CSV table of C-alpha atoms in Angstrom, one decimal:
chain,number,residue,atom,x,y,z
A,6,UNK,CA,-18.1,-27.2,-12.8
A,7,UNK,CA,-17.1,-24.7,-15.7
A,8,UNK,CA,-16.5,-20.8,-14.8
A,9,UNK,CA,-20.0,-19.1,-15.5
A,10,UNK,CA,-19.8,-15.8,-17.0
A,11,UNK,CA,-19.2,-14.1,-13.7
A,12,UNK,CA,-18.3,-10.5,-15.0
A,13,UNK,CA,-20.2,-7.1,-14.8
A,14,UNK,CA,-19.8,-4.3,-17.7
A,15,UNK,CA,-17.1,-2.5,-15.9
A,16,UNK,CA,-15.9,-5.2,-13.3
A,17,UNK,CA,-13.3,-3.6,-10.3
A,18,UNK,CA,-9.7,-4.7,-10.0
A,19,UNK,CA,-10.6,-6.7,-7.0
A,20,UNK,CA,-13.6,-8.8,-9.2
A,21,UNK,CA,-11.1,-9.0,-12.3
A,22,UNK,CA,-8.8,-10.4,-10.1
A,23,UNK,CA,-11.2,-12.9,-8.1
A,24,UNK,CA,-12.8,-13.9,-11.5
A,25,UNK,CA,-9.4,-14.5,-13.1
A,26,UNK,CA,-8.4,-16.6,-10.3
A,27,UNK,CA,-11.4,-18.9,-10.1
A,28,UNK,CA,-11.2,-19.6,-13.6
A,29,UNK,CA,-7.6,-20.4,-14.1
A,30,UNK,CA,-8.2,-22.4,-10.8
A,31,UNK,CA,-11.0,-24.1,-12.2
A,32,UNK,CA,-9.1,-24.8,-15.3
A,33,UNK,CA,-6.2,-26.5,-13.4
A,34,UNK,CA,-8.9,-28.2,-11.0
A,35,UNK,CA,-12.0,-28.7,-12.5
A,36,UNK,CA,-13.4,-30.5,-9.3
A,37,UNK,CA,-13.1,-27.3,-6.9
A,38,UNK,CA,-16.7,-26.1,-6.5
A,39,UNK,CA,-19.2,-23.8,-4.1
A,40,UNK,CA,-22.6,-26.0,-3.4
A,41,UNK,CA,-26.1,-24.2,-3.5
A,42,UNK,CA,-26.6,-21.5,-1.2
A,43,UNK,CA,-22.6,-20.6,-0.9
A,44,UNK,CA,-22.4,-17.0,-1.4
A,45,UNK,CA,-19.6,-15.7,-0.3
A,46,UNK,CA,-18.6,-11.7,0.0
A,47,UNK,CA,-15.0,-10.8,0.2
A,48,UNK,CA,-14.0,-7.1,1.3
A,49,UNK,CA,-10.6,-5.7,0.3
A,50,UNK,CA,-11.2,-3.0,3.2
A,51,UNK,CA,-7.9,-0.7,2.9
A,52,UNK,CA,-8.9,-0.8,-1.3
A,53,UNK,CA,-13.0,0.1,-0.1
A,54,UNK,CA,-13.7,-2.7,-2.8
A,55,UNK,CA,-15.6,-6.0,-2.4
A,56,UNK,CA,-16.7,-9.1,-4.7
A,57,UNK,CA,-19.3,-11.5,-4.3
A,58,UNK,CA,-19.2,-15.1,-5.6
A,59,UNK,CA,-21.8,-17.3,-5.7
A,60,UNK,CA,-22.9,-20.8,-7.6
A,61,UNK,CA,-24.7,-19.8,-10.8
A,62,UNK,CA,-26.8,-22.3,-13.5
A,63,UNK,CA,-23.4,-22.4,-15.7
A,64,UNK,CA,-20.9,-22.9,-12.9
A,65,UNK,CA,-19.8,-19.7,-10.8
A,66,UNK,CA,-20.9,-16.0,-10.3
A,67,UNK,CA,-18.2,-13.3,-9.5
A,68,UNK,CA,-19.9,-10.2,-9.4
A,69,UNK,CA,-18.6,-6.4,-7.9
A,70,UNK,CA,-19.6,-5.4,-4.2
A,71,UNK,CA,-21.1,-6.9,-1.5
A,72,UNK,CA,-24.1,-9.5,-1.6
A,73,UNK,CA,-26.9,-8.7,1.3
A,74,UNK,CA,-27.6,-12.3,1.1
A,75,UNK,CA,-24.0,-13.5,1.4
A,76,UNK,CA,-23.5,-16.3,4.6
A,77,UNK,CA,-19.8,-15.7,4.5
A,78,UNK,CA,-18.2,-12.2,4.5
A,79,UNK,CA,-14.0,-12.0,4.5
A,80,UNK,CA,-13.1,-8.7,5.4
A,81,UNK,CA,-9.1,-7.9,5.3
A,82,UNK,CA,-6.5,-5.4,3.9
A,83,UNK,CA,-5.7,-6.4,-0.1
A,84,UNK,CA,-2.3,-7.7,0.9
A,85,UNK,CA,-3.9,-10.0,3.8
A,86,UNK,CA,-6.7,-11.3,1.3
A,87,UNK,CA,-3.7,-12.3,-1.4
A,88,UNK,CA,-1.7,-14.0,1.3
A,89,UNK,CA,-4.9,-16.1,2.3
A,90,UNK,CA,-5.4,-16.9,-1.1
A,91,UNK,CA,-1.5,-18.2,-1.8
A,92,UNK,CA,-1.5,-19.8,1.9
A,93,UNK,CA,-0.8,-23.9,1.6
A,94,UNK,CA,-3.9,-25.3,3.0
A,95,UNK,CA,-4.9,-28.2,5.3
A,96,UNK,CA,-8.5,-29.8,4.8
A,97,UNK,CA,-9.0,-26.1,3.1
A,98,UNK,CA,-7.8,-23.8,5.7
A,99,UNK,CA,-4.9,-22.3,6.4
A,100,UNK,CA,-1.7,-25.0,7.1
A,101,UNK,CA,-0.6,-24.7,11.1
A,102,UNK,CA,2.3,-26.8,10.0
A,103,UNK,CA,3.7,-24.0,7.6
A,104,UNK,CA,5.2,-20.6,8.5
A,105,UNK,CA,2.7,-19.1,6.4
A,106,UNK,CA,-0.4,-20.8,7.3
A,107,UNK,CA,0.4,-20.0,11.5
A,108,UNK,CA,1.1,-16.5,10.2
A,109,UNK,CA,-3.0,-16.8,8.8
A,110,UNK,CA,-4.3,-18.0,11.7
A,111,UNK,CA,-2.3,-15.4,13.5
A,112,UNK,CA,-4.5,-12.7,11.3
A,113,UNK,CA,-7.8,-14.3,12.2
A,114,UNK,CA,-7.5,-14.8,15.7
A,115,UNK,CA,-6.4,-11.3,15.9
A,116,UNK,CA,-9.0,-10.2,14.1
A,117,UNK,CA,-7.0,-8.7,11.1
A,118,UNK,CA,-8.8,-10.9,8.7
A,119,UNK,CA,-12.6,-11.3,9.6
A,120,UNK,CA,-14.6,-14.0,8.4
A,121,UNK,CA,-18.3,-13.4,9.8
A,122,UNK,CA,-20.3,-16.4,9.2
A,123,UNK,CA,-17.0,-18.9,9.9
A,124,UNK,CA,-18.4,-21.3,12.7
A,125,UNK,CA,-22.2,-21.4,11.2
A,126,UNK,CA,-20.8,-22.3,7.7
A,127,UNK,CA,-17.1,-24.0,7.8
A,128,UNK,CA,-18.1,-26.1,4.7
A,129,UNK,CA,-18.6,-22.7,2.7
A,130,UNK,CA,-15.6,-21.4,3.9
A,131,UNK,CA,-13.5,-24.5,2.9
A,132,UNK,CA,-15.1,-24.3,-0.4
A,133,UNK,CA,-13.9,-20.9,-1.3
A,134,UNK,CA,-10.7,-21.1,0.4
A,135,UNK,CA,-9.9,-24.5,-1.8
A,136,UNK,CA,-11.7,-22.0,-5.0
A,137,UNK,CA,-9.6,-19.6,-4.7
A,138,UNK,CA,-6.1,-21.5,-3.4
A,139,UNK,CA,-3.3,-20.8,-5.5
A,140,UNK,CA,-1.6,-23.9,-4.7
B,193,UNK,CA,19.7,10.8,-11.5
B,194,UNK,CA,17.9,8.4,-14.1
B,195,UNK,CA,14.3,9.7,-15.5
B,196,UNK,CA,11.6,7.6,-15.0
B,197,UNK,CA,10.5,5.1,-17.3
B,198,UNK,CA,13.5,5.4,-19.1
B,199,UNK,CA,16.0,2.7,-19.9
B,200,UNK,CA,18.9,4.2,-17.5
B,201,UNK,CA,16.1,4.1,-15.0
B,202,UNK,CA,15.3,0.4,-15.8
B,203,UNK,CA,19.2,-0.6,-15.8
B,204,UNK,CA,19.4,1.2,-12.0
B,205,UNK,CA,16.2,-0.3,-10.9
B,206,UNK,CA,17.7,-3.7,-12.1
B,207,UNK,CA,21.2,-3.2,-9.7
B,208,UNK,CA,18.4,-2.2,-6.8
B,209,UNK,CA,17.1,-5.9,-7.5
B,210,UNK,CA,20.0,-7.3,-7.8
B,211,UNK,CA,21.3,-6.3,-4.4
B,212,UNK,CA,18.4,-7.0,-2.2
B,213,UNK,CA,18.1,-9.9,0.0
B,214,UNK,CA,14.7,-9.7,0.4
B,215,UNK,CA,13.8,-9.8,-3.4
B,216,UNK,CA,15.8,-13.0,-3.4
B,217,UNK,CA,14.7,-14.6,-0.9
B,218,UNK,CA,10.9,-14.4,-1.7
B,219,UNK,CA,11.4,-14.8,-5.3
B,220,UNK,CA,13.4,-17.6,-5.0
B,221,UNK,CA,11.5,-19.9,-7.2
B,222,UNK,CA,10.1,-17.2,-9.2
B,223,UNK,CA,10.3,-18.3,-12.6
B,224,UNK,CA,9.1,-16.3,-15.5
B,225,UNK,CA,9.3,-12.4,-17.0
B,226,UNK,CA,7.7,-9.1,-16.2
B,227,UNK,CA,6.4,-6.5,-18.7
B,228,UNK,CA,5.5,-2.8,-16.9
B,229,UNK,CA,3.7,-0.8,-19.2
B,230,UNK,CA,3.8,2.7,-18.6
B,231,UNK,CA,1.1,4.2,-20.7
B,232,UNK,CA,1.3,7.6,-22.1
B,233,UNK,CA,0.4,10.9,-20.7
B,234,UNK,CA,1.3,13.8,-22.5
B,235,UNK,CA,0.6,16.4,-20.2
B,236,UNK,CA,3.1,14.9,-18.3
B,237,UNK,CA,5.9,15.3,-20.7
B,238,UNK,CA,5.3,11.2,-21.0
B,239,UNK,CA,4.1,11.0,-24.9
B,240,UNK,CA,4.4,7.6,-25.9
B,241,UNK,CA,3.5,4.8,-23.9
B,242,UNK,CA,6.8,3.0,-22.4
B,243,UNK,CA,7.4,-0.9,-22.0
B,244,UNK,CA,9.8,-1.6,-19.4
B,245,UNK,CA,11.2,-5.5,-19.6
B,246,UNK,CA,12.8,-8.0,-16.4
B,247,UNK,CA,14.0,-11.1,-17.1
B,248,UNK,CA,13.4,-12.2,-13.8
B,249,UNK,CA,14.8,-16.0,-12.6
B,250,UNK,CA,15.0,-17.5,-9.2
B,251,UNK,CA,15.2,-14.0,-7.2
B,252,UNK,CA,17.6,-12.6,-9.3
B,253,UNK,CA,16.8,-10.2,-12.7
B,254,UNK,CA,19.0,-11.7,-15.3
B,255,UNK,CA,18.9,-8.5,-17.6
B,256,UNK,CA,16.1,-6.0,-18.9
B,257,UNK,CA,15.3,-2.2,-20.1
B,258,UNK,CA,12.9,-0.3,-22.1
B,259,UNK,CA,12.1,-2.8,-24.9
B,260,UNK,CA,9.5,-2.5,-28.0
B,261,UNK,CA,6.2,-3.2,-27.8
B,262,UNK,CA,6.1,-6.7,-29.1
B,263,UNK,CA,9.0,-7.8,-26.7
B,264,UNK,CA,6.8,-6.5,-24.1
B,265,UNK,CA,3.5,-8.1,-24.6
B,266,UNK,CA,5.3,-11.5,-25.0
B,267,UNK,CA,5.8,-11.4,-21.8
B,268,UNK,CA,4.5,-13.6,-18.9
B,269,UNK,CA,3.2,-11.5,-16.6
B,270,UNK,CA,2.0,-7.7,-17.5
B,271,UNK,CA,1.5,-5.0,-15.1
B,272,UNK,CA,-0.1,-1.6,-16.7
B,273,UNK,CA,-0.9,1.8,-15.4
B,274,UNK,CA,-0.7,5.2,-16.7
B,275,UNK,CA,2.3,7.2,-16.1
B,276,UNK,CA,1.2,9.5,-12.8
B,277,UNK,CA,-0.1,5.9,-10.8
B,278,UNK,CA,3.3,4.4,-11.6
B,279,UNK,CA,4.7,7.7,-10.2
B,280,UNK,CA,2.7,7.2,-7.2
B,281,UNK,CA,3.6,3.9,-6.9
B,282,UNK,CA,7.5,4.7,-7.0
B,283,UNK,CA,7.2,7.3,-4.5
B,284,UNK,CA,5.3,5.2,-2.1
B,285,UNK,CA,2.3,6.9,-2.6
B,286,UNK,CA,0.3,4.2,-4.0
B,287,UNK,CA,0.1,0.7,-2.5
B,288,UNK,CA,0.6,-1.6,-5.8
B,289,UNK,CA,-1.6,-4.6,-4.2
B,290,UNK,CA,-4.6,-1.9,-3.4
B,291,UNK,CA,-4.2,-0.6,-6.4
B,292,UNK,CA,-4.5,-3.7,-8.2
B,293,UNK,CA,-7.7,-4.1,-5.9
B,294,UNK,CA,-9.2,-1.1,-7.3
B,295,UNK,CA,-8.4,-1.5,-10.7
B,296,UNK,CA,-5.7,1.1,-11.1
B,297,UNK,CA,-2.8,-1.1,-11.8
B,298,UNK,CA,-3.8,-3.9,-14.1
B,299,UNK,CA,-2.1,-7.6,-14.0
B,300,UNK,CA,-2.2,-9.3,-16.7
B,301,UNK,CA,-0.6,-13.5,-16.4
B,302,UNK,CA,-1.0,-16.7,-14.7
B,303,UNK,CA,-2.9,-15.1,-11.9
B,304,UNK,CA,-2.3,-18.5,-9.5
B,305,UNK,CA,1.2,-17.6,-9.5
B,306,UNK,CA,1.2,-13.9,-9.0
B,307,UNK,CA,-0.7,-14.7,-5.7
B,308,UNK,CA,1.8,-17.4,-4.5
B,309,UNK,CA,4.1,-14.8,-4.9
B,310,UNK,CA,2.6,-11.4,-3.1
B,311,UNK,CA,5.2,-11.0,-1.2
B,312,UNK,CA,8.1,-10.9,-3.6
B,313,UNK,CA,6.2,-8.5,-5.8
B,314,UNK,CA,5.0,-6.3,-2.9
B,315,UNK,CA,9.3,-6.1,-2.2
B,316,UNK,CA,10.0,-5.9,-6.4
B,317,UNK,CA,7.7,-2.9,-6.6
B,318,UNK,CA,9.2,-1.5,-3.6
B,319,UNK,CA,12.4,-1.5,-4.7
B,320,UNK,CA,11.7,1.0,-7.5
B,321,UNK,CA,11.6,3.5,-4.7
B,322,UNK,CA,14.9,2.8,-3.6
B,323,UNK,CA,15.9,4.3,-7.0
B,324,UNK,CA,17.0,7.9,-7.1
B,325,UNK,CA,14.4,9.0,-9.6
B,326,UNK,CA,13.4,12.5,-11.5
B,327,UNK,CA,9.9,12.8,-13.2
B,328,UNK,CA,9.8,14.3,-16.5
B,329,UNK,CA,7.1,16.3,-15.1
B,330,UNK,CA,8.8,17.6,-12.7
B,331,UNK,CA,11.6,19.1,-14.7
């Protein structure tokens, strides 16, 4: 699946970023992908920012603030939603067996990084975590 | 006291990197170099935009300064703002990750990488407070 065009006229830091990071992703992994129906909201919450991505006809959609329709919403602090995105990953979450994969889980059983939607749709979840991996 | 974004502001900024353990320790695989842009603001006694160079290799910054233009867009990774967010940033004020959130510090570079490496530029920007700065607008 090929990056779709996934920008707005004057796209936020926070969808510059996401966008540039699925597509250079996408270019190093070309079988990463989000399924029908996987729309995903992410919520920089200390920033007051958010990006939606979703599966569009040309590959995938990173748009500026929050989709109403979204089955997955990731609410953390910037630095939190950068450190999920570099953490090494197991069957696309977090690592338990790394320092910074525990440190993750930490955040989300604490309830500094929220993920509403995580139980109902895991396979959405593991699909953007492995979409947006850095590793 | 060095002015900030000269090069005696650079080189001091460079020792601050130089002696932290932290910086080393997170950044030490970091391979590749770092351009700042500070871009011009003439009310603040800033008239000409100001590239700022690091030669930064396995937690350690091998040399740098204010450099030309060119020098500065060949490198690997890019990180603009105008002068007053950079000032915010080096007195604590700003957080550089929100800001790159909310589009007031641009990143520019193998974005993969950046985020593998949060943590060791959260601790390189923060080490450009532990330089004893003046502000040509503060003169």
């Amino acid at each position: 699946m090929n990056p779709g065009p996934g920008s707005v006229a004057e796209p936020s830091g926070i969808t510059e970023l996401i966008d540039g990071l699925v597509r250079q992703n996408l270019l190093r992994d070309p079988t990463r992908r989000l399924l029908p129906g996987d729309v995903v909201t992410i919520e920089a919450i200390d920033a007051d920012v958010a990006v939606s991505i979703r599966p569009s006809p040309g590959g995938i959609e990173v748009v500026d603030g929050r989709d109403p329709g979204a089955c997955v919403v990731v609410s953390a602090a910037s630095t939190t939603l950068l450190e999920l995105a570099g953490a090494p990953l197991r069957f696309g979450l977090p690592d338990a067996f790394t320092h910074d994969g525990r440190a993750l889980i930490a955040d989300l059983l604490t309830r500094r990084i929220r993920v509403r939607g995580f139980f109902r749709h895991l396979g959405t979840v593991r699909r953007l975590t492995m979409l947006l991996s850095a590793r | 006291m060095p002015t900030f974004p000269t090069d005696a502001w650079f080189q001091a900024f460079i020792v601050s990197i130089n002696g932290s353990e932290e910086y080393r320790s997170a950044a030490a695989d970091w391979e590749g170099d770092i351009a700042f842009l500070v871009q011009a603001e003439p009310d603040a006694h800033v008239p000409d935009d100001v590239w700022g160079y690091l030669d930064l290799w396995h937690g350690r910054c091998r040399g740098g300064g204010v450099v030309e233009r060119a020098t500065g867009e060949r490198a690997a990774y890019l990180l603009s703002a105008p002068y007053t967010r950079w000032k915010a940033i080096v007195l604590g004020e700003l957080d550089p990750i929100k800001a790159m959130m909310q589009g007031k510090l641009k990143v520019r570079g193998d974005l993969p990488t950046i985020v593998r490496y949060v943590r060791a530029a959260n601790e390189l920007v923060r080490l450009t407070g532990e330089v004893d700065t003046v502000f040509p607008d503060e003169g």
